[in-house]
Amino acid sequence: MPTDTPPTPVTSRRSGKVLIVSVDNPPVNALGVDVRLGLVAAIDAAQADDTVAAVLIVGAGRNFIAGADIREFGQPPQPPALPDVCNRIEACSKPVIAALHGAALGGGLEVALAAHYRLAVNGAKLGLPEVQLGLMPGAGGTQRAPRLIGAGPALELMLSGRHVGAEEALALGLVDRLGRSDDTLAEGLAYAQELLAAGAPVRRTRDAQGLADQKASRSALDAARADVAAKSRGLFSPQKIVEAVEAALDHPFDEGLRLERTLFLQCIDSPQRAGLIHAFFAEREVVKAPETRGAQPRPLASAGVVGGGTMGAGIAVAMLDAGMTVTMIERDAESLARGRANVEKVYDGLVAKGRLSADAKAAVMARFAGATAYDALADADLVVEAVFEDMAVKQAVFAELDRVCKPGAVLATNTSYLDINEIAASISRPQDVLGLHFFSPANIMKLLEIVVPTQVSADVVATGFALAKKLRKVAVRAGVCDGFIGNRILAVYRQAADTMLEDGASPYQIDEALREFGYPMGPYQVADLAGGDIGWATRKRRAATRDTRARYVQIADRLCERGWFGQKTGRGWYLYAKGSRSGTPDPEVLAIVEAERQRAGITPRSFSNDEIVRRYLAAMINEGANVVHEAIALRPLDVDVVFVAGYGFPRQGGGPMKYADTVGLPQVLADIREFAQEDPLFWQPSPLLVDLVMRDKNFDSLNKIA
Ligand code: 3H9
């Protein structure tokens, strides 16, 4: 049957004198051009129809409106712009009510702020999270929010980007009332009718008096400005948010709106916006591995962990935190007691800080069991092995798992380097064997590499992704090779850093250059945090197979030979006062570096911070290209997510491959060819990089897979 209503993501219908305007634009009701057009048309219709007395805006599905459609940013603008839509809503001469549930974020909250009355139901999430995308609210949020709730709270919301629940939103004054039930439409309608019955007037946020106390507003602004200067490390949009709120204090509403628009467009044009939005989409794209389409994950209620060291205990905590039942296996009672203590220590820390009650700790620990016999794993749905990094030891564990585990149990290894195909081939059920590479501390670090050996079945891989979701981790699919995605690339750029060190840069300058680039810490600070002994063991293991033609910088070995493993030994690349986590430069380290240069016959030269960053990133990007070329990573975006989620790469850069696109691949290749003049073996351009440059393509062209 033909219908009168054209297919539009905004539909209107009547309930008495109330026009119900429903936004229905799955998956999250983003404010794409059709939604904007639909909202304007609905307001115009309400305005023109004498029988309409009020407008109620609601969202269909799970959310009110999650914000602007961020896929449109960077594309040619399509009118009407969202600020104009909000102004039309606010200008409506009939009361407009917004009833919020699910996400009311960014532009979604700005639509609500432009309405005259707001109601939220339980579970609503309100916020202005634009800052996390390198943006600022750009549809009146910087002008309306401070007028509605005051400069201080509005700045806090915009600068943190956090979501607030319905109750807090009420307390802040963002909404006028809470719905009693979860039925947003019924609650909204009841509220609208109540307002009509009371003859409630149109009430515009632009006229709200939240900035009336000028002194308080000014001091909130000054505090926010100082905070941004101290904390936002080169980020662009936080400063713009402060500027826009300053305009709200100093200028009439319309002038403030105009300035907001100018600043918003500056944010849109910034590479940080492109990097942060790339990171947002990449994190959502990365979980769509081929095996997760169609394959059903296996059950995941109970887990086993073999090994109670730092890694095993961290994995156990991550699983306990996700509500799973965990059985830990250790070789004897003493090791098991240590493993249990490692788990308990984490919860004791939370209890001491008042973040967990003793009862809640007891409830978590009731889901934890320990055993010294593998038979305790007979019912486990999934077992993660986290024992000593040695093939024979791991294979012995897997033989036991093969013996005791129920059919269909997922058998995972947390190895960082070993060949998982070899582990899988050593047991009778290679199809159940998967790599789950956690990062230390495993209960905190967001990244989980899901390493896919050749014989594994698709539903086991899908189970790995389901586990990651349960543990709230960012999962990235990786193929089997030495170091998988992250550690393989790390080994190469760390070598580039060590070479610069031997050639004349100090570890402190290298760290400083990378902090300036946006890393929270430089590579030598990270090495001190992680413990130098781990890398040392790896280097010793690889010594026999190292290419004898390759340059090998021995400086780190000299430190390790002295027992200087970093923070845990009080000195490494830096010196640490007792109990301190921040180190100071160590003249003795510089003397060792100098002695090594002499031993190697090197005349030191100076490096600019810019050159340090260029070399470090060129090495990272080139190996990233190799990893994609060899299909260890599915796409460049998988490499990006690994480095942003697990290796401290500044999120606003989007990841090394996105950053390479921003710089331009011809430039990266030219750098590599220039560096290759000194060391052609190390600086071999990746065939993928060469090919892309030749075809005038970028890494992003490889991200577009179905
Ligand atoms: C803004 O509003 C600027 C304005 O101030 C000014 C304008 C002038 N656009 O996260 P999920 C997609 S800036 C387009 O997995 P969840 C997402 O990619 C915006 N697409 O679901 C995914 O797609 P796919 C301010 C979007 O339930 C699908 O929706 N707003 C958008 O775990 C499901 O997403 C924000 O920053 C979007 N805005 O979480 C909110 N949002 O299925 C950003 C999501 O193809 N969004 N998608 O992979 C979120 O925080 C979460 O998505 C949300 C739902 C909490 C809403």
CSV table of N, CA, C and O and ligand atoms in Angstrom, one decimal, residues 27-28 30-31 62-63 66-71 73 82-83 103 105-108 110 125 129-130 133 135-139 163 261 264 280-281 284-285 288, ligand 1:
chain,number,residue,atom,x,y,z
A,27,PRO,N,22.3,3.1,13.3
A,27,PRO,CA,22.2,2.4,14.6
A,27,PRO,C,22.0,3.3,15.8
A,27,PRO,O,21.6,2.9,16.9
A,28,VAL,N,22.4,4.6,15.7
A,28,VAL,CA,22.5,5.4,17.0
A,28,VAL,C,21.7,6.7,16.8
A,28,VAL,O,21.9,7.6,17.6
A,30,ALA,N,22.2,9.1,14.7
A,30,ALA,CA,23.1,10.2,14.4
A,30,ALA,C,22.4,11.3,13.6
A,30,ALA,O,21.5,10.9,12.8
A,31,LEU,N,22.9,12.5,13.7
A,31,LEU,CA,22.2,13.6,13.1
A,31,LEU,C,22.7,13.9,11.7
A,31,LEU,O,23.2,14.9,11.3
A,62,ARG,N,17.4,2.3,20.7
A,62,ARG,CA,18.1,2.3,22.1
A,62,ARG,C,18.6,3.7,22.5
A,62,ARG,O,19.1,3.8,23.7
A,63,ASN,N,18.6,4.7,21.6
A,63,ASN,CA,19.1,6.0,22.0
A,63,ASN,C,18.2,7.1,21.7
A,63,ASN,O,17.4,7.0,20.8
A,66,ALA,N,22.8,10.1,19.3
A,66,ALA,CA,24.2,10.0,19.8
A,66,ALA,C,25.1,11.1,19.3
A,66,ALA,O,26.3,11.1,19.7
A,67,GLY,N,24.5,12.1,18.5
A,67,GLY,CA,25.4,13.2,18.1
A,67,GLY,C,25.4,13.4,16.7
A,67,GLY,O,24.6,12.8,15.9
A,68,ALA,N,26.2,14.3,16.2
A,68,ALA,CA,26.4,14.6,14.8
A,68,ALA,C,26.8,13.3,14.1
A,68,ALA,O,27.4,12.4,14.8
A,69,ASP,N,26.5,13.1,12.8
A,69,ASP,CA,27.0,11.9,12.1
A,69,ASP,C,28.5,12.2,11.8
A,69,ASP,O,28.8,13.0,10.8
A,70,ILE,N,29.4,11.5,12.5
A,70,ILE,CA,30.8,11.9,12.4
A,70,ILE,C,31.4,11.4,11.1
A,70,ILE,O,32.5,11.8,10.7
A,71,ARG,N,30.6,10.6,10.3
A,71,ARG,CA,31.1,10.2,9.0
A,71,ARG,C,31.0,11.4,8.0
A,71,ARG,O,31.7,11.4,7.0
A,73,PHE,N,32.0,14.5,8.7
A,73,PHE,CA,33.1,15.5,8.9
A,73,PHE,C,34.1,15.3,7.9
A,73,PHE,O,34.5,14.2,7.6
A,82,LEU,N,23.7,21.9,11.8
A,82,LEU,CA,23.1,21.6,13.0
A,82,LEU,C,22.8,22.8,13.9
A,82,LEU,O,21.7,22.9,14.6
A,83,PRO,N,23.7,23.8,14.0
A,83,PRO,CA,23.4,25.0,14.8
A,83,PRO,C,22.1,25.6,14.4
A,83,PRO,O,21.3,26.1,15.2
A,103,ALA,N,21.7,7.1,24.7
A,103,ALA,CA,22.7,8.2,24.4
A,103,ALA,C,22.0,9.5,24.0
A,103,ALA,O,21.3,9.5,23.0
A,105,LEU,N,24.1,12.5,23.3
A,105,LEU,CA,25.4,12.9,23.4
A,105,LEU,C,25.7,13.9,22.3
A,105,LEU,O,25.1,13.9,21.2
A,106,GLY,N,26.7,14.8,22.6
A,106,GLY,CA,27.1,15.8,21.6
A,106,GLY,C,26.0,16.5,21.0
A,106,GLY,O,25.1,17.1,21.7
A,107,GLY,N,25.9,16.5,19.7
A,107,GLY,CA,24.8,17.2,19.0
A,107,GLY,C,23.4,16.7,19.5
A,107,GLY,O,22.5,17.5,19.4
A,108,GLY,N,23.3,15.5,20.0
A,108,GLY,CA,22.1,15.0,20.5
A,108,GLY,C,21.7,15.8,21.7
A,108,GLY,O,20.5,16.2,21.9
A,110,GLU,N,22.8,18.7,22.4
A,110,GLU,CA,22.6,20.1,21.9
A,110,GLU,C,21.2,20.3,21.4
A,110,GLU,O,20.6,21.4,21.6
A,125,LYS,N,22.2,8.5,29.0
A,125,LYS,CA,23.6,8.9,29.1
A,125,LYS,C,23.7,10.2,28.5
A,125,LYS,O,23.6,10.3,27.2
A,129,PRO,N,30.8,14.8,24.5
A,129,PRO,CA,32.0,14.1,24.4
A,129,PRO,C,32.9,14.5,23.2
A,129,PRO,O,33.9,13.8,22.8
A,130,GLU,N,32.5,15.6,22.5
A,130,GLU,CA,33.2,16.0,21.3
A,130,GLU,C,34.7,16.1,21.5
A,130,GLU,O,35.5,15.8,20.5
A,133,LEU,N,36.9,13.4,20.3
A,133,LEU,CA,37.1,13.3,18.8
A,133,LEU,C,37.8,14.5,18.3
A,133,LEU,O,37.8,14.8,17.1
A,135,LEU,N,37.1,17.6,18.8
A,135,LEU,CA,36.2,18.6,18.5
A,135,LEU,C,35.7,19.3,19.8
A,135,LEU,O,36.1,19.0,20.9
A,136,MET,N,34.8,20.2,19.6
A,136,MET,CA,34.1,20.9,20.7
A,136,MET,C,32.6,20.9,20.3
A,136,MET,O,32.3,20.7,19.1
A,137,PRO,N,31.7,21.1,21.2
A,137,PRO,CA,30.3,21.2,20.8
A,137,PRO,C,30.2,22.3,19.8
A,137,PRO,O,30.7,23.4,20.0
A,138,GLY,N,29.5,22.1,18.8
A,138,GLY,CA,29.4,23.0,17.7
A,138,GLY,C,28.0,23.4,17.3
A,138,GLY,O,27.8,24.0,16.2
A,139,ALA,N,27.0,23.0,18.1
A,139,ALA,CA,25.7,23.4,17.7
A,139,ALA,C,25.0,24.1,18.9
A,139,ALA,O,23.9,23.8,19.3
A,163,HIS,N,30.2,10.9,30.3
A,163,HIS,CA,28.7,10.8,30.3
A,163,HIS,C,28.2,10.9,31.7
A,163,HIS,O,28.8,10.4,32.6
A,261,ARG,N,31.1,28.7,16.1
A,261,ARG,CA,31.1,28.1,14.7
A,261,ARG,C,32.5,28.2,14.2
A,261,ARG,O,33.1,27.2,13.6
A,264,PHE,N,34.7,25.8,16.0
A,264,PHE,CA,34.4,24.4,15.6
A,264,PHE,C,35.0,24.0,14.3
A,264,PHE,O,35.5,23.0,14.1
A,280,PHE,N,38.4,6.2,16.6
A,280,PHE,CA,37.0,5.8,17.0
A,280,PHE,C,36.5,4.8,16.1
A,280,PHE,O,36.1,3.7,16.5
A,281,PHE,N,36.6,5.0,14.8
A,281,PHE,CA,36.0,4.0,13.8
A,281,PHE,C,36.9,2.8,13.8
A,281,PHE,O,36.4,1.6,13.7
A,284,ARG,N,36.1,0.2,16.3
A,284,ARG,CA,34.8,-0.5,16.1
A,284,ARG,C,34.9,-1.4,14.9
A,284,ARG,O,34.3,-2.5,14.8
A,285,GLU,N,35.8,-1.1,14.0
A,285,GLU,CA,36.0,-1.9,12.8
A,285,GLU,C,36.9,-3.2,13.1
A,285,GLU,O,36.7,-4.2,12.5
A,288,LYS,N,35.6,-6.7,13.7
A,288,LYS,CA,34.9,-7.4,12.6
A,288,LYS,C,35.8,-8.3,11.9
A,288,LYS,O,36.0,-8.2,10.6
B,1,3H9,C1,29.1,16.1,17.6
B,1,3H9,O1,28.0,15.8,17.9
B,1,3H9,C2,29.4,17.5,17.1
B,1,3H9,C3,28.3,18.5,17.4
B,1,3H9,O2,28.6,19.1,18.7
B,1,3H9,C4,28.3,19.6,16.4
B,1,3H9,C5,28.0,19.4,15.0
B,1,3H9,C6,27.9,20.6,14.2
B,1,3H9,N1,28.2,9.1,13.9
B,1,3H9,O3,29.9,2.4,19.6
B,1,3H9,P1,29.0,1.4,18.9
B,1,3H9,C7,28.3,4.0,14.8
B,1,3H9,S1,30.3,15.0,17.5
B,1,3H9,C8,28.2,8.1,13.0
B,1,3H9,O4,29.6,0.2,18.5
B,1,3H9,P2,27.5,1.2,21.4
B,1,3H9,C9,29.5,3.2,15.1
B,1,3H9,O5,30.6,3.5,14.2
B,1,3H9,C10,29.6,13.4,18.0
B,1,3H9,N2,28.2,6.8,13.4
B,1,3H9,O6,27.7,1.1,19.8
B,1,3H9,C11,29.0,1.8,14.9
B,1,3H9,O7,28.9,1.6,13.6
B,1,3H9,P3,29.1,0.1,13.0
B,1,3H9,C12,29.4,13.4,19.5
B,1,3H9,C13,28.3,6.5,14.7
B,1,3H9,O8,26.1,0.8,21.7
B,1,3H9,C14,27.5,1.9,15.4
B,1,3H9,O9,27.2,3.3,15.4
B,1,3H9,N3,29.0,12.1,19.8
B,1,3H9,C15,28.2,7.6,15.7
B,1,3H9,O10,28.6,0.4,22.1
B,1,3H9,C16,27.3,1.5,16.9
B,1,3H9,O11,28.3,2.2,17.7
B,1,3H9,C17,29.8,11.1,20.2
B,1,3H9,O12,31.0,11.2,20.2
B,1,3H9,C18,28.2,8.9,15.2
B,1,3H9,N4,28.1,9.9,16.1
B,1,3H9,O13,27.7,2.7,21.8
B,1,3H9,C19,29.2,9.7,20.5
B,1,3H9,N5,28.2,7.0,16.9
B,1,3H9,O14,28.0,-0.7,13.5
B,1,3H9,C20,29.9,8.6,19.8
B,1,3H9,C21,28.3,5.7,16.7
B,1,3H9,O15,29.1,0.3,11.5
B,1,3H9,N6,29.3,7.3,19.9
B,1,3H9,N7,28.3,5.4,15.4
B,1,3H9,O16,30.5,-0.4,13.5
B,1,3H9,C22,29.4,6.6,21.1
B,1,3H9,O17,29.9,7.0,22.0
B,1,3H9,C23,28.8,5.2,21.0
B,1,3H9,O18,28.6,4.8,19.7
B,1,3H9,C24,27.4,5.1,21.7
B,1,3H9,C25,26.8,3.7,21.4
B,1,3H9,C26,27.5,5.3,23.2
B,1,3H9,C27,26.4,6.1,21.1
